[in-house]
């Protein structure tokens, strides 16, 4: 039976202006986690968030996460955690939600049309401002859901656990250990029945989606060095073995122009495509024009939608990012670099186990280098690695969210995966042992991490309804045992 | 007959302190041509040089070279040209000498042990300071030669024409046209009988050399682009053709690890090695240990001296310098660069005609790119090119210099070529139609362009004697017709 959500929805609509004001206040705090001198603003934003929830009667705590690794003079911003209602109702399910209150750097001079830390709403309802869609809009969404229930006099349908961090845009430093600790028996998050993360985006602009998979990422460096210092190519060209020559020849063996990974054994690790999975792709609201528009060109690998989505979501890819230590400025410089470090990464998918991928990469790179017969020395190592994540979209956490989407947006959501990684997703899954759902609020055109980031008013307001409706449907889903 | 140089030499010795003071004053003027805000200092250095020569009775002119191309708010520093004695002695030969009064950038924080613009002499007679060896020491060498002749009461043996520029370290902007113009009939340099440039270095630290050849340099860019903007590898990896992948695969086809150029046709342009030329290499004062010391490693291509010197001087080489537009910083960034530009250069030798080299490069790169079947677009172009130069070491200009070396240093000079290019050399040869000699003052350990640049006191003082003696022997050499 569909929960009676009408009065909640009506209250959201009638509080639209207040909710936009709340977002305006949040955007005005430049909580840039990557800039040391903005750290007080990050903390201020965490405290603003906490005070909003305190004011609604939630039990909130600001938990210190210690010093920032590598920058010991800097205190990490706190994890803002909470519970609403403040006292647990044992008859209700408990949903743990996550978001982040820090933002990417932004300067007017980067090419913004408006002040990045001043929410500016245009006549099409586009609300421009850094953090509007990533991730202040969704985080305040949960605040607005609680307030709307109070104003509407509607009973809150679940126990809500909250975990908001202030370092997401800078590697979520300190958070993994904290989550793992707080999910242990007797700790703050121990009783979560499922997890919901609202920190990603629709595949397009019209159709909502639920996301059940992410690729992992294993990032490698290949360092080749020889001479004791950079050399002048006039003096040493033709007499010294050049590390850059070796590096080009090794990097050329990694992948072909159509994205086929040439490292032996990698493709064999990929889970085979079942008929059932294959059939899912044709209905996804996505076209080749969507790809070309976001690429800004027609230089895609595949001519069709299905292969493109599979290339993004369910097959691995290898990208060469650049070279450290070589000449990289405009103009001409006749240097022979003494030590160069090539950087590449592999997006991983089921069933690629990261250690197995590392082994294949090291062995291939070693062989490719040895094949050159060079006197230079080579070292290949993993810079960082995050595993892929795939959840079951048949779990009640997803079926509830699907019903909420249908109720709010009058359409069934696309079930999508993503090509990128959100490492905290896997952490929550492993720490709670429960199903994790990615429930995006913003659309593909929101330009998170870019200039002119925005959140559409429609996505914000309907998104608040969606988050609230999701909690109501979650409360109603049959408690049958289901796969993660 | 050996000219009687004794009283000139004695006067140089007794004026050592004054000559070092003159160099100290010059080093103290930070005439860095690459830094806009230092332009007044470059001009000041030019005027200092002019005033020193004015004071010795030379006829001097500061010739404007116009605005700096691409920086029209900046006036180029003047060419300081002159004649000594002020009135030409028609009975004597006329030697045109060249040097530059600008220097490379230098900051204490780059790793200098002493203030770079403060000449600091240590107890081994090493005179540290930016420009000491490149090229203020040699330029002041000519001033000191004139002054020593006056003080010794020795008649000046030749007519000296001088051309000193202030933009050498920044591409000698404006100079080529000026030289070509002033070598025309009726102009300032019209009557030069030979040219002498002191702006390079010995092959080692003990044995002087005369340099009769330089490699040329043709510098190329390969630009490959596809997407409209940089992409996130999570979102687009596996769906977009990546320019960086294409670039690595094209750059890997240019040269092998032993320096063998893989571009078809290039090696066939190289002049064959004659038995006579081959025999010259074994006597050169150079060892593999010299190479390893300057490399800072043992990663040379060849195991023997002769092949190494030939690799540096008489065979072409290809170096890959770097990539513009890709990720080049430390750390990890998961970007797919939208447009990348690979940079490489070829050091050219007789008989490689630069336009022919260009043609072969373009055709090979085009084919290598087409072979990839990529949807990205590629452009390959020449950034700049300077031709190789080889003079006849049997010309009287060289035999005179060889006698001067033997007189001052008590040893026959090595006859060397160099792997790098000094483009003005070829300009002087072509504009005057006369023989050009490179007569270095400093040694291989002087660290021109690097931190802790120095000139040994011995090289400075004996170098002044050498420049003077060279002029005396030049005056005496038989006037027989000789090849360039
Ligand atoms: Zn985010
Ligand atoms: Zn973000
Ligand atoms: Zn120089
Ligand atoms: Zn120089």
mmCIF file of C-alpha atoms in Angstrom, chain B residues 115-268:
data_model
loop_
_atom_site.group_PDB
_atom_site.id
_atom_site.type_symbol
_atom_site.label_atom_id
_atom_site.label_comp_id
_atom_site.label_asym_id
_atom_site.label_seq_id
_atom_site.Cartn_x
_atom_site.Cartn_y
_atom_site.Cartn_z
ATOM 1 C CA UNK B 115 74.692 34.519 -4.183
ATOM 2 C CA UNK B 116 74.481 33.973 -7.956
ATOM 3 C CA UNK B 117 74.977 37.657 -8.783
ATOM 4 C CA UNK B 118 77.958 38.133 -6.497
ATOM 5 C CA UNK B 119 81.244 36.799 -7.854
ATOM 6 C CA UNK B 120 82.661 34.516 -5.176
ATOM 7 C CA UNK B 121 86.183 33.163 -5.571
ATOM 8 C CA UNK B 122 87.075 30.079 -3.530
ATOM 9 C CA UNK B 123 90.507 28.911 -2.453
ATOM 10 C CA UNK B 124 90.852 26.775 -5.574
ATOM 11 C CA UNK B 125 90.395 29.819 -7.777
ATOM 12 C CA UNK B 126 86.898 28.859 -8.872
ATOM 13 C CA UNK B 127 84.981 32.054 -9.551
ATOM 14 C CA UNK B 128 81.290 31.348 -8.938
ATOM 15 C CA UNK B 129 78.584 33.580 -10.349
ATOM 16 C CA UNK B 130 75.889 33.621 -13.016
ATOM 17 C CA UNK B 131 77.424 34.580 -16.348
ATOM 18 C CA UNK B 132 81.007 34.058 -15.162
ATOM 19 C CA UNK B 133 81.692 31.525 -17.913
ATOM 20 C CA UNK B 134 78.592 32.113 -20.071
ATOM 21 C CA UNK B 135 79.398 34.564 -21.471
ATOM 22 C CA UNK B 136 80.637 37.538 -19.456
ATOM 23 C CA UNK B 137 84.103 36.079 -18.836
ATOM 24 C CA UNK B 138 84.849 35.577 -22.553
ATOM 25 C CA UNK B 139 83.251 38.912 -23.546
ATOM 26 C CA UNK B 140 85.327 40.799 -20.989
ATOM 27 C CA UNK B 141 88.245 38.729 -22.257
ATOM 28 C CA UNK B 142 88.245 40.870 -25.413
ATOM 29 C CA UNK B 143 88.102 44.060 -23.334
ATOM 30 C CA UNK B 144 91.019 42.852 -21.241
ATOM 31 C CA UNK B 145 93.011 41.984 -24.372
ATOM 32 C CA UNK B 146 92.672 45.558 -25.624
ATOM 33 C CA UNK B 147 93.560 47.074 -22.272
ATOM 34 C CA UNK B 148 96.592 44.788 -21.841
ATOM 35 C CA UNK B 149 97.922 45.797 -25.234
ATOM 36 C CA UNK B 150 97.637 49.452 -24.290
ATOM 37 C CA UNK B 151 99.268 48.973 -20.902
ATOM 38 C CA UNK B 152 102.043 46.811 -22.387
ATOM 39 C CA UNK B 153 102.597 49.273 -25.192
ATOM 40 C CA UNK B 154 102.197 46.468 -27.750
ATOM 41 C CA UNK B 155 100.679 47.371 -31.095
ATOM 42 C CA UNK B 156 97.257 45.822 -31.645
ATOM 43 C CA UNK B 157 97.763 43.175 -34.327
ATOM 44 C CA UNK B 158 94.403 43.303 -36.148
ATOM 45 C CA UNK B 159 91.307 45.367 -36.707
ATOM 46 C CA UNK B 160 88.787 44.048 -34.235
ATOM 47 C CA UNK B 161 85.070 44.188 -34.996
ATOM 48 C CA UNK B 162 82.810 43.390 -32.060
ATOM 49 C CA UNK B 163 79.213 42.193 -31.890
ATOM 50 C CA UNK B 164 77.788 41.655 -28.413
ATOM 51 C CA UNK B 165 74.122 40.829 -27.935
ATOM 52 C CA UNK B 166 71.784 40.812 -24.954
ATOM 53 C CA UNK B 167 69.191 38.185 -25.929
ATOM 54 C CA UNK B 168 71.251 35.055 -26.597
ATOM 55 C CA UNK B 169 69.715 33.092 -23.738
ATOM 56 C CA UNK B 170 66.273 33.893 -25.080
ATOM 57 C CA UNK B 171 66.645 32.925 -28.719
ATOM 58 C CA UNK B 172 68.796 35.841 -29.957
ATOM 59 C CA UNK B 173 65.638 37.655 -30.950
ATOM 60 C CA UNK B 174 66.239 40.290 -33.597
ATOM 61 C CA UNK B 175 69.894 39.434 -34.103
ATOM 62 C CA UNK B 176 69.864 37.390 -37.295
ATOM 63 C CA UNK B 177 68.388 40.139 -39.426
ATOM 64 C CA UNK B 178 70.748 42.644 -37.850
ATOM 65 C CA UNK B 179 73.845 40.554 -38.636
ATOM 66 C CA UNK B 180 72.742 39.863 -42.188
ATOM 67 C CA UNK B 181 72.119 43.569 -42.731
ATOM 68 C CA UNK B 182 75.402 44.733 -41.192
ATOM 69 C CA UNK B 183 77.498 42.278 -43.228
ATOM 70 C CA UNK B 184 76.286 43.824 -46.485
ATOM 71 C CA UNK B 185 78.654 46.039 -48.513
ATOM 72 C CA UNK B 186 79.101 49.452 -46.921
ATOM 73 C CA UNK B 187 77.840 48.301 -43.535
ATOM 74 C CA UNK B 188 79.560 47.869 -40.188
ATOM 75 C CA UNK B 189 80.782 44.288 -40.515
ATOM 76 C CA UNK B 190 81.430 44.272 -44.262
ATOM 77 C CA UNK B 191 85.203 43.897 -44.059
ATOM 78 C CA UNK B 192 85.451 40.955 -41.629
ATOM 79 C CA UNK B 193 88.092 38.476 -42.823
ATOM 80 C CA UNK B 194 87.123 35.805 -40.301
ATOM 81 C CA UNK B 195 84.897 35.345 -37.281
ATOM 82 C CA UNK B 196 85.716 34.155 -33.770
ATOM 83 C CA UNK B 197 83.076 33.187 -31.218
ATOM 84 C CA UNK B 198 84.008 32.470 -27.617
ATOM 85 C CA UNK B 199 80.839 31.011 -26.111
ATOM 86 C CA UNK B 200 81.387 27.297 -25.624
ATOM 87 C CA UNK B 201 83.493 24.954 -23.494
ATOM 88 C CA UNK B 202 86.334 22.500 -23.537
ATOM 89 C CA UNK B 203 85.452 18.843 -23.838
ATOM 90 C CA UNK B 204 87.139 18.197 -20.482
ATOM 91 C CA UNK B 205 88.991 20.224 -17.871
ATOM 92 C CA UNK B 206 92.623 19.992 -18.939
ATOM 93 C CA UNK B 207 92.864 20.237 -22.695
ATOM 94 C CA UNK B 208 91.778 23.251 -24.756
ATOM 95 C CA UNK B 209 89.905 22.676 -27.969
ATOM 96 C CA UNK B 210 88.946 24.431 -31.168
ATOM 97 C CA UNK B 211 85.452 23.696 -32.343
ATOM 98 C CA UNK B 212 84.681 23.402 -36.035
ATOM 99 C CA UNK B 213 81.238 21.798 -36.130
ATOM 100 C CA UNK B 214 77.831 21.924 -34.493
ATOM 101 C CA UNK B 215 74.758 19.800 -34.946
ATOM 102 C CA UNK B 216 71.562 21.449 -36.034
ATOM 103 C CA UNK B 217 68.231 21.018 -34.296
ATOM 104 C CA UNK B 218 64.750 20.523 -35.710
ATOM 105 C CA UNK B 219 62.098 20.637 -32.995
ATOM 106 C CA UNK B 220 58.670 19.080 -33.621
ATOM 107 C CA UNK B 221 55.290 18.949 -31.940
ATOM 108 C CA UNK B 222 52.664 16.244 -32.388
ATOM 109 C CA UNK B 223 49.246 17.391 -31.244
ATOM 110 C CA UNK B 224 46.474 14.831 -30.864
ATOM 111 C CA UNK B 225 43.022 15.901 -29.777
ATOM 112 C CA UNK B 226 39.538 14.475 -29.548
ATOM 113 C CA UNK B 227 37.134 15.377 -26.718
ATOM 114 C CA UNK B 228 35.957 18.951 -26.260
ATOM 115 C CA UNK B 229 37.443 19.118 -22.754
ATOM 116 C CA UNK B 230 39.383 17.013 -20.289
ATOM 117 C CA UNK B 231 37.390 13.992 -19.159
ATOM 118 C CA UNK B 232 37.068 11.969 -15.978
ATOM 119 C CA UNK B 233 38.454 8.513 -16.585
ATOM 120 C CA UNK B 234 35.778 6.922 -14.388
ATOM 121 C CA UNK B 235 32.991 8.317 -16.495
ATOM 122 C CA UNK B 236 34.594 8.123 -19.945
ATOM 123 C CA UNK B 237 37.271 5.442 -19.692
ATOM 124 C CA UNK B 238 36.269 2.629 -22.037
ATOM 125 C CA UNK B 239 33.884 4.760 -24.102
ATOM 126 C CA UNK B 240 36.083 7.496 -25.593
ATOM 127 C CA UNK B 241 39.169 7.191 -27.774
ATOM 128 C CA UNK B 242 41.923 8.783 -25.740
ATOM 129 C CA UNK B 243 44.409 11.181 -27.371
ATOM 130 C CA UNK B 244 47.098 10.221 -24.839
ATOM 131 C CA UNK B 245 46.894 6.561 -25.859
ATOM 132 C CA UNK B 246 47.355 7.541 -29.495
ATOM 133 C CA UNK B 247 50.252 9.842 -28.666
ATOM 134 C CA UNK B 248 52.138 7.177 -26.719
ATOM 135 C CA UNK B 249 51.735 4.769 -29.614
ATOM 136 C CA UNK B 250 52.964 7.314 -32.170
ATOM 137 C CA UNK B 251 55.891 8.495 -30.019
ATOM 138 C CA UNK B 252 56.979 4.896 -29.467
ATOM 139 C CA UNK B 253 57.705 4.599 -33.212
ATOM 140 C CA UNK B 254 60.268 7.419 -33.374
ATOM 141 C CA UNK B 255 63.470 6.034 -31.900
ATOM 142 C CA UNK B 256 64.751 2.958 -30.105
ATOM 143 C CA UNK B 257 66.490 2.797 -26.748
ATOM 144 C CA UNK B 258 69.926 2.814 -28.366
ATOM 145 C CA UNK B 259 69.189 6.062 -30.120
ATOM 146 C CA UNK B 260 68.525 4.531 -33.526
ATOM 147 C CA UNK B 261 66.093 6.816 -35.337
ATOM 148 C CA UNK B 262 63.222 4.723 -36.691
ATOM 149 C CA UNK B 263 61.844 7.331 -39.078
ATOM 150 C CA UNK B 264 62.480 5.842 -42.533
ATOM 151 C CA UNK B 265 64.967 7.774 -44.647
ATOM 152 C CA UNK B 266 66.563 9.871 -41.904
ATOM 153 C CA UNK B 267 69.717 7.829 -41.453
ATOM 154 C CA UNK B 268 70.237 7.653 -45.222
#
